[in-house]
Amino acid sequence: MVENGNAGGGRNPAFMADPLCHNQILLWCTEEAFVLQPANFPKAMGKSTTMLSKLTDCLYVDRKSGHVRVDKPPADQTLRQLKPLLVYGCLGVVQFHSGPYLVVVTKREKVAHLHGSDVFEIKKCVVLGPTEKQVQGLKRKFHTAEKKYAQLLKMACEEKNLYFTYASDLTLNTERMANILRSPDVASKPLFERQERSFL
């Protein structure tokens, strides 16, 4: 929850951090799925941030279908045998012929504080693609297109001047934000429901 910077004091729901928006995530890559679990949540409870926690659900991205689901951590020891990657956000999942590509933020830099929320510049992204088995199983006619699409995706992730925040909305100008503040019903909506539509 972020303090409102208005002279009137109090807290404003438009500037409250989403409790489900995590700023540090552990990522495991298995043969079957990309598995993501909040790292800052276990830390707040005094747990290790480098190990799988049984206290927090995981986000699974199936590496064959691209299907995304939230579920309990796996009961077996599969993930405990793998070293996780610490990421600061997930930009999305892109589905190609061979399977889904996961794009994550691995390096960030704080550059501003706006509307009660820290603003970060993306310094490095990582594109995680299909397994070797999936690539080998791809039909010959799709190989060239797949390679080209993957290169374009990686080039897009190398673009400079990409910014994000965990608790505010960078798609709205000051006037639009002021209008939101006048409407508690709109201000209390999740960020993705009140952002500028042209950015979707």
PDB file of C-alpha atoms in Angstrom:
ATOM      1  CA  MET A   1       0.000   0.000   0.000  1.00  0.00           C
ATOM      2  CA  VAL A   2       1.410   3.406  -1.005  1.00  0.00           C
ATOM      3  CA  GLU A   3       0.773   6.697   0.780  1.00  0.00           C
ATOM      4  CA  ASN A   4      -1.207   9.241  -1.200  1.00  0.00           C
ATOM      5  CA  GLY A   5       0.842  12.322  -2.011  1.00  0.00           C
ATOM      6  CA  ASN A   6      -2.188  14.688  -2.012  1.00  0.00           C
ATOM      7  CA  ALA A   7      -2.275  17.499   0.529  1.00  0.00           C
ATOM      8  CA  GLY A   8      -5.468  16.072   1.955  1.00  0.00           C
ATOM      9  CA  GLY A   9      -3.593  13.042   3.327  1.00  0.00           C
ATOM     10  CA  GLY A  10      -4.971   9.529   3.650  1.00  0.00           C
ATOM     11  CA  ARG A  11      -4.618   6.674   1.210  1.00  0.00           C
ATOM     12  CA  ASN A  12      -5.875   6.634  -2.339  1.00  0.00           C
ATOM     13  CA  PRO A  13      -6.832   3.325  -3.979  1.00  0.00           C
ATOM     14  CA  ALA A  14      -5.467   4.522  -7.331  1.00  0.00           C
ATOM     15  CA  PHE A  15      -1.950   4.420  -5.885  1.00  0.00           C
ATOM     16  CA  MET A  16      -2.213   1.253  -3.827  1.00  0.00           C
ATOM     17  CA  ALA A  17       0.106  -1.546  -4.858  1.00  0.00           C
ATOM     18  CA  ASP A  18      -1.747  -4.620  -5.994  1.00  0.00           C
ATOM     19  CA  PRO A  19      -1.126  -7.226  -3.251  1.00  0.00           C
ATOM     20  CA  LEU A  20      -0.920  -9.862  -5.995  1.00  0.00           C
ATOM     21  CA  CYS A  21       1.732  -7.947  -7.942  1.00  0.00           C
ATOM     22  CA  HIS A  22       5.107  -9.384  -6.956  1.00  0.00           C
ATOM     23  CA  ASN A  23       8.363  -7.583  -7.728  1.00  0.00           C
ATOM     24  CA  GLN A  24      10.669 -10.584  -7.417  1.00  0.00           C
ATOM     25  CA  ILE A  25       9.899 -13.959  -8.946  1.00  0.00           C
ATOM     26  CA  LEU A  26      11.714 -17.278  -9.005  1.00  0.00           C
ATOM     27  CA  LEU A  27      11.613 -19.032 -12.380  1.00  0.00           C
ATOM     28  CA  TRP A  28      12.306 -22.706 -13.010  1.00  0.00           C
ATOM     29  CA  CYS A  29      12.482 -24.247 -16.483  1.00  0.00           C
ATOM     30  CA  THR A  30      11.494 -27.893 -16.666  1.00  0.00           C
ATOM     31  CA  GLU A  31      10.859 -30.076 -19.714  1.00  0.00           C
ATOM     32  CA  GLU A  32       7.114 -29.687 -19.199  1.00  0.00           C
ATOM     33  CA  ALA A  33       6.632 -26.099 -18.042  1.00  0.00           C
ATOM     34  CA  PHE A  34       7.970 -22.726 -17.012  1.00  0.00           C
ATOM     35  CA  VAL A  35       7.240 -22.467 -13.293  1.00  0.00           C
ATOM     36  CA  LEU A  36       7.102 -19.065 -11.592  1.00  0.00           C
ATOM     37  CA  GLN A  37       6.723 -18.396  -7.880  1.00  0.00           C
ATOM     38  CA  PRO A  38       6.859 -15.105  -5.923  1.00  0.00           C
ATOM     39  CA  ALA A  39      10.212 -14.616  -4.216  1.00  0.00           C
ATOM     40  CA  ASN A  40       9.345 -11.555  -2.136  1.00  0.00           C
ATOM     41  CA  PHE A  41       6.372 -13.252  -0.451  1.00  0.00           C
ATOM     42  CA  PRO A  42       8.400 -16.013   1.264  1.00  0.00           C
ATOM     43  CA  LYS A  43      11.067 -13.448   2.192  1.00  0.00           C
ATOM     44  CA  ALA A  44       8.497 -11.364   4.037  1.00  0.00           C
ATOM     45  CA  MET A  45       7.629 -14.465   6.038  1.00  0.00           C
ATOM     46  CA  GLY A  46      11.236 -15.086   6.959  1.00  0.00           C
ATOM     47  CA  LYS A  47      11.770 -17.841   4.399  1.00  0.00           C
ATOM     48  CA  SER A  48      14.597 -18.318   1.917  1.00  0.00           C
ATOM     49  CA  THR A  49      14.136 -16.551  -1.416  1.00  0.00           C
ATOM     50  CA  THR A  50      16.276 -19.066  -3.297  1.00  0.00           C
ATOM     51  CA  MET A  51      14.170 -22.125  -2.601  1.00  0.00           C
ATOM     52  CA  LEU A  52      10.733 -23.324  -3.598  1.00  0.00           C
ATOM     53  CA  SER A  53       8.169 -22.390  -0.976  1.00  0.00           C
ATOM     54  CA  LYS A  54       5.242 -24.636  -0.147  1.00  0.00           C
ATOM     55  CA  LEU A  55       3.408 -21.565   1.160  1.00  0.00           C
ATOM     56  CA  THR A  56       2.773 -19.875  -2.187  1.00  0.00           C
ATOM     57  CA  ASP A  57       1.038 -21.042  -5.361  1.00  0.00           C
ATOM     58  CA  CYS A  58       2.970 -21.218  -8.624  1.00  0.00           C
ATOM     59  CA  LEU A  59       2.185 -19.965 -12.119  1.00  0.00           C
ATOM     60  CA  TYR A  60       2.689 -22.711 -14.709  1.00  0.00           C
ATOM     61  CA  VAL A  61       3.177 -22.084 -18.441  1.00  0.00           C
ATOM     62  CA  ASP A  62       2.915 -25.342 -20.366  1.00  0.00           C
ATOM     63  CA  ARG A  63       5.865 -25.560 -22.786  1.00  0.00           C
ATOM     64  CA  LYS A  64       3.841 -27.431 -25.387  1.00  0.00           C
ATOM     65  CA  SER A  65       0.434 -25.752 -25.460  1.00  0.00           C
ATOM     66  CA  GLY A  66       1.254 -22.407 -23.839  1.00  0.00           C
ATOM     67  CA  HIS A  67      -1.629 -22.913 -21.413  1.00  0.00           C
ATOM     68  CA  VAL A  68      -1.261 -20.845 -18.240  1.00  0.00           C
ATOM     69  CA  ARG A  69      -2.585 -21.951 -14.859  1.00  0.00           C
ATOM     70  CA  VAL A  70      -2.117 -21.219 -11.168  1.00  0.00           C
ATOM     71  CA  ASP A  71      -1.652 -24.248  -8.953  1.00  0.00           C
ATOM     72  CA  LYS A  72       0.051 -25.597  -5.874  1.00  0.00           C
ATOM     73  CA  PRO A  73       3.830 -26.187  -5.996  1.00  0.00           C
ATOM     74  CA  PRO A  74       4.743 -29.661  -7.284  1.00  0.00           C
ATOM     75  CA  ALA A  75       4.796 -32.279  -4.579  1.00  0.00           C
ATOM     76  CA  ASP A  76       7.899 -34.038  -5.901  1.00  0.00           C
ATOM     77  CA  GLN A  77      11.506 -32.844  -5.694  1.00  0.00           C
ATOM     78  CA  THR A  78      11.802 -31.856  -9.385  1.00  0.00           C
ATOM     79  CA  LEU A  79      12.210 -28.116  -8.850  1.00  0.00           C
ATOM     80  CA  ARG A  80      14.438 -28.481  -5.803  1.00  0.00           C
ATOM     81  CA  GLN A  81      17.046 -30.111  -8.032  1.00  0.00           C
ATOM     82  CA  LEU A  82      17.109 -27.107 -10.397  1.00  0.00           C
ATOM     83  CA  LYS A  83      18.599 -23.660  -9.859  1.00  0.00           C
ATOM     84  CA  PRO A  84      15.958 -20.934 -10.259  1.00  0.00           C
ATOM     85  CA  LEU A  85      16.399 -17.686 -12.156  1.00  0.00           C
ATOM     86  CA  LEU A  86      15.465 -14.505 -10.276  1.00  0.00           C
ATOM     87  CA  VAL A  87      13.301 -12.249 -12.453  1.00  0.00           C
ATOM     88  CA  TYR A  88      11.589  -8.920 -11.827  1.00  0.00           C
ATOM     89  CA  GLY A  89       8.621  -9.298 -14.108  1.00  0.00           C
ATOM     90  CA  CYS A  90       7.066 -11.254 -16.938  1.00  0.00           C
ATOM     91  CA  LEU A  91       6.416  -9.333 -20.145  1.00  0.00           C
ATOM     92  CA  GLY A  92       4.344 -12.087 -21.683  1.00  0.00           C
ATOM     93  CA  VAL A  93       4.085 -15.376 -23.503  1.00  0.00           C
ATOM     94  CA  VAL A  94       4.386 -15.496 -27.307  1.00  0.00           C
ATOM     95  CA  GLN A  95       3.171 -18.619 -29.090  1.00  0.00           C
ATOM     96  CA  PHE A  96       5.185 -19.778 -32.104  1.00  0.00           C
ATOM     97  CA  HIS A  97       5.027 -22.995 -34.148  1.00  0.00           C
ATOM     98  CA  SER A  98       7.281 -24.965 -31.798  1.00  0.00           C
ATOM     99  CA  GLY A  99       5.664 -23.747 -28.612  1.00  0.00           C
ATOM    100  CA  PRO A 100       5.541 -20.756 -26.262  1.00  0.00           C
ATOM    101  CA  TYR A 101       8.356 -18.253 -25.710  1.00  0.00           C
ATOM    102  CA  LEU A 102       8.445 -16.640 -22.268  1.00  0.00           C
ATOM    103  CA  VAL A 103       9.832 -13.098 -21.959  1.00  0.00           C
ATOM    104  CA  VAL A 104      11.054 -12.023 -18.520  1.00  0.00           C
ATOM    105  CA  VAL A 105      12.876  -9.036 -17.006  1.00  0.00           C
ATOM    106  CA  THR A 106      16.197 -10.021 -15.428  1.00  0.00           C
ATOM    107  CA  LYS A 107      17.720  -6.594 -14.795  1.00  0.00           C
ATOM    108  CA  ARG A 108      16.051  -3.323 -13.827  1.00  0.00           C
ATOM    109  CA  GLU A 109      17.078   0.144 -12.656  1.00  0.00           C
ATOM    110  CA  LYS A 110      14.995   2.546 -10.594  1.00  0.00           C
ATOM    111  CA  VAL A 111      14.790   5.837 -12.498  1.00  0.00           C
ATOM    112  CA  ALA A 112      11.913   7.760 -10.905  1.00  0.00           C
ATOM    113  CA  HIS A 113       9.180   7.894  -8.298  1.00  0.00           C
ATOM    114  CA  LEU A 114       5.821   8.805  -9.822  1.00  0.00           C
ATOM    115  CA  HIS A 115       2.344   8.910  -8.267  1.00  0.00           C
ATOM    116  CA  GLY A 116       3.640   7.164  -5.146  1.00  0.00           C
ATOM    117  CA  SER A 117       5.238   4.303  -7.073  1.00  0.00           C
ATOM    118  CA  ASP A 118       8.795   3.477  -8.118  1.00  0.00           C
ATOM    119  CA  VAL A 119       9.396   3.524 -11.879  1.00  0.00           C
ATOM    120  CA  PHE A 120      11.964   1.127 -13.330  1.00  0.00           C
ATOM    121  CA  GLU A 121      13.780   1.015 -16.643  1.00  0.00           C
ATOM    122  CA  ILE A 122      14.245  -2.426 -18.153  1.00  0.00           C
ATOM    123  CA  LYS A 123      17.968  -3.050 -18.521  1.00  0.00           C
ATOM    124  CA  LYS A 124      17.847  -6.667 -19.641  1.00  0.00           C
ATOM    125  CA  CYS A 125      15.252  -9.158 -20.846  1.00  0.00           C
ATOM    126  CA  VAL A 126      15.630 -12.868 -21.435  1.00  0.00           C
ATOM    127  CA  VAL A 127      13.626 -14.827 -24.009  1.00  0.00           C
ATOM    128  CA  LEU A 128      13.127 -18.439 -23.000  1.00  0.00           C
ATOM    129  CA  GLY A 129      12.153 -20.622 -25.920  1.00  0.00           C
ATOM    130  CA  PRO A 130      11.147 -24.216 -26.616  1.00  0.00           C
ATOM    131  CA  THR A 131      13.136 -27.282 -25.656  1.00  0.00           C
ATOM    132  CA  GLU A 132      15.598 -28.862 -28.071  1.00  0.00           C
ATOM    133  CA  LYS A 133      13.166 -31.729 -28.532  1.00  0.00           C
ATOM    134  CA  GLN A 134      10.405 -29.335 -29.590  1.00  0.00           C
ATOM    135  CA  VAL A 135      12.655 -27.615 -32.126  1.00  0.00           C
ATOM    136  CA  GLN A 136      13.765 -30.935 -33.609  1.00  0.00           C
ATOM    137  CA  GLY A 137      10.161 -32.053 -33.907  1.00  0.00           C
ATOM    138  CA  LEU A 138       9.175 -28.942 -35.866  1.00  0.00           C
ATOM    139  CA  LYS A 139       8.166 -29.497 -39.477  1.00  0.00           C
ATOM    140  CA  ARG A 140      10.847 -28.419 -41.954  1.00  0.00           C
ATOM    141  CA  LYS A 141       8.644 -25.770 -43.598  1.00  0.00           C
ATOM    142  CA  PHE A 142       8.277 -23.966 -40.265  1.00  0.00           C
ATOM    143  CA  HIS A 143      11.980 -23.862 -39.343  1.00  0.00           C
ATOM    144  CA  THR A 144      12.832 -20.685 -41.281  1.00  0.00           C
ATOM    145  CA  ALA A 145       9.788 -18.771 -40.053  1.00  0.00           C
ATOM    146  CA  GLU A 146      10.364 -19.875 -36.469  1.00  0.00           C
ATOM    147  CA  LYS A 147      13.967 -18.695 -36.536  1.00  0.00           C
ATOM    148  CA  LYS A 148      12.986 -15.343 -38.009  1.00  0.00           C
ATOM    149  CA  TYR A 149      10.172 -14.756 -35.510  1.00  0.00           C
ATOM    150  CA  ALA A 150      12.458 -15.658 -32.615  1.00  0.00           C
ATOM    151  CA  GLN A 151      15.104 -13.203 -33.832  1.00  0.00           C
ATOM    152  CA  LEU A 152      12.526 -10.420 -34.164  1.00  0.00           C
ATOM    153  CA  LEU A 153      11.261 -11.115 -30.649  1.00  0.00           C
ATOM    154  CA  LYS A 154      14.772 -10.922 -29.217  1.00  0.00           C
ATOM    155  CA  MET A 155      15.423  -7.681 -31.131  1.00  0.00           C
ATOM    156  CA  ALA A 156      12.244  -6.170 -29.671  1.00  0.00           C
ATOM    157  CA  CYS A 157      13.394  -7.103 -26.177  1.00  0.00           C
ATOM    158  CA  GLU A 158      16.688  -5.293 -26.763  1.00  0.00           C
ATOM    159  CA  GLU A 159      14.905  -1.983 -27.343  1.00  0.00           C
ATOM    160  CA  LYS A 160      15.915   0.806 -24.993  1.00  0.00           C
ATOM    161  CA  ASN A 161      13.714   3.156 -22.991  1.00  0.00           C
ATOM    162  CA  LEU A 162      11.199   0.565 -21.796  1.00  0.00           C
ATOM    163  CA  TYR A 163       9.741   1.397 -18.397  1.00  0.00           C
ATOM    164  CA  PHE A 164       7.376  -0.235 -15.925  1.00  0.00           C
ATOM    165  CA  THR A 165       5.982   0.090 -12.421  1.00  0.00           C
ATOM    166  CA  TYR A 166       4.340  -2.348 -10.054  1.00  0.00           C
ATOM    167  CA  ALA A 167       1.729  -0.091  -8.478  1.00  0.00           C
ATOM    168  CA  SER A 168       0.842   2.841 -10.745  1.00  0.00           C
ATOM    169  CA  ASP A 169      -0.246   3.333 -14.353  1.00  0.00           C
ATOM    170  CA  LEU A 170       2.278   4.788 -16.808  1.00  0.00           C
ATOM    171  CA  THR A 171      -0.239   4.741 -19.671  1.00  0.00           C
ATOM    172  CA  LEU A 172      -2.310   7.620 -18.250  1.00  0.00           C
ATOM    173  CA  ASN A 173      -1.419  11.304 -18.395  1.00  0.00           C
ATOM    174  CA  THR A 174      -1.927  13.604 -15.406  1.00  0.00           C
ATOM    175  CA  GLU A 175      -5.372  14.735 -16.540  1.00  0.00           C
ATOM    176  CA  ARG A 176      -6.671  11.185 -16.978  1.00  0.00           C
ATOM    177  CA  MET A 177      -5.204  10.199 -13.629  1.00  0.00           C
ATOM    178  CA  ALA A 178      -6.930  13.155 -11.950  1.00  0.00           C
ATOM    179  CA  ASN A 179     -10.251  12.023 -13.413  1.00  0.00           C
ATOM    180  CA  ILE A 180      -9.706   8.562 -11.968  1.00  0.00           C
ATOM    181  CA  LEU A 181      -9.036  10.020  -8.534  1.00  0.00           C
ATOM    182  CA  ARG A 182     -12.462  11.667  -8.610  1.00  0.00           C
ATOM    183  CA  SER A 183     -14.152   8.297  -9.121  1.00  0.00           C
ATOM    184  CA  PRO A 184     -13.524   5.759  -6.321  1.00  0.00           C
ATOM    185  CA  ASP A 185     -15.259   3.018  -8.340  1.00  0.00           C
ATOM    186  CA  VAL A 186     -12.826   3.445 -11.231  1.00  0.00           C
ATOM    187  CA  ALA A 187      -9.790   4.000  -8.987  1.00  0.00           C
ATOM    188  CA  SER A 188     -10.392   0.729  -7.168  1.00  0.00           C
ATOM    189  CA  LYS A 189     -10.292  -1.326 -10.389  1.00  0.00           C
ATOM    190  CA  PRO A 190      -7.155  -3.354 -11.228  1.00  0.00           C
ATOM    191  CA  LEU A 191      -4.556  -1.564 -13.359  1.00  0.00           C
ATOM    192  CA  PHE A 192      -5.273  -3.644 -16.456  1.00  0.00           C
ATOM    193  CA  GLU A 193      -8.941  -2.590 -16.389  1.00  0.00           C
ATOM    194  CA  ARG A 194      -8.324   1.182 -16.252  1.00  0.00           C
ATOM    195  CA  GLN A 195      -5.246   1.666 -18.390  1.00  0.00           C
ATOM    196  CA  GLU A 196      -5.257   3.633 -21.633  1.00  0.00           C
ATOM    197  CA  ARG A 197      -6.846   1.344 -24.231  1.00  0.00           C
ATOM    198  CA  SER A 198      -4.454   2.390 -27.008  1.00  0.00           C
ATOM    199  CA  PHE A 199      -1.641   0.599 -25.132  1.00  0.00           C
ATOM    200  CA  LEU A 200      -3.423  -2.767 -25.258  1.00  0.00           C
TER     201      LEU A 200
END
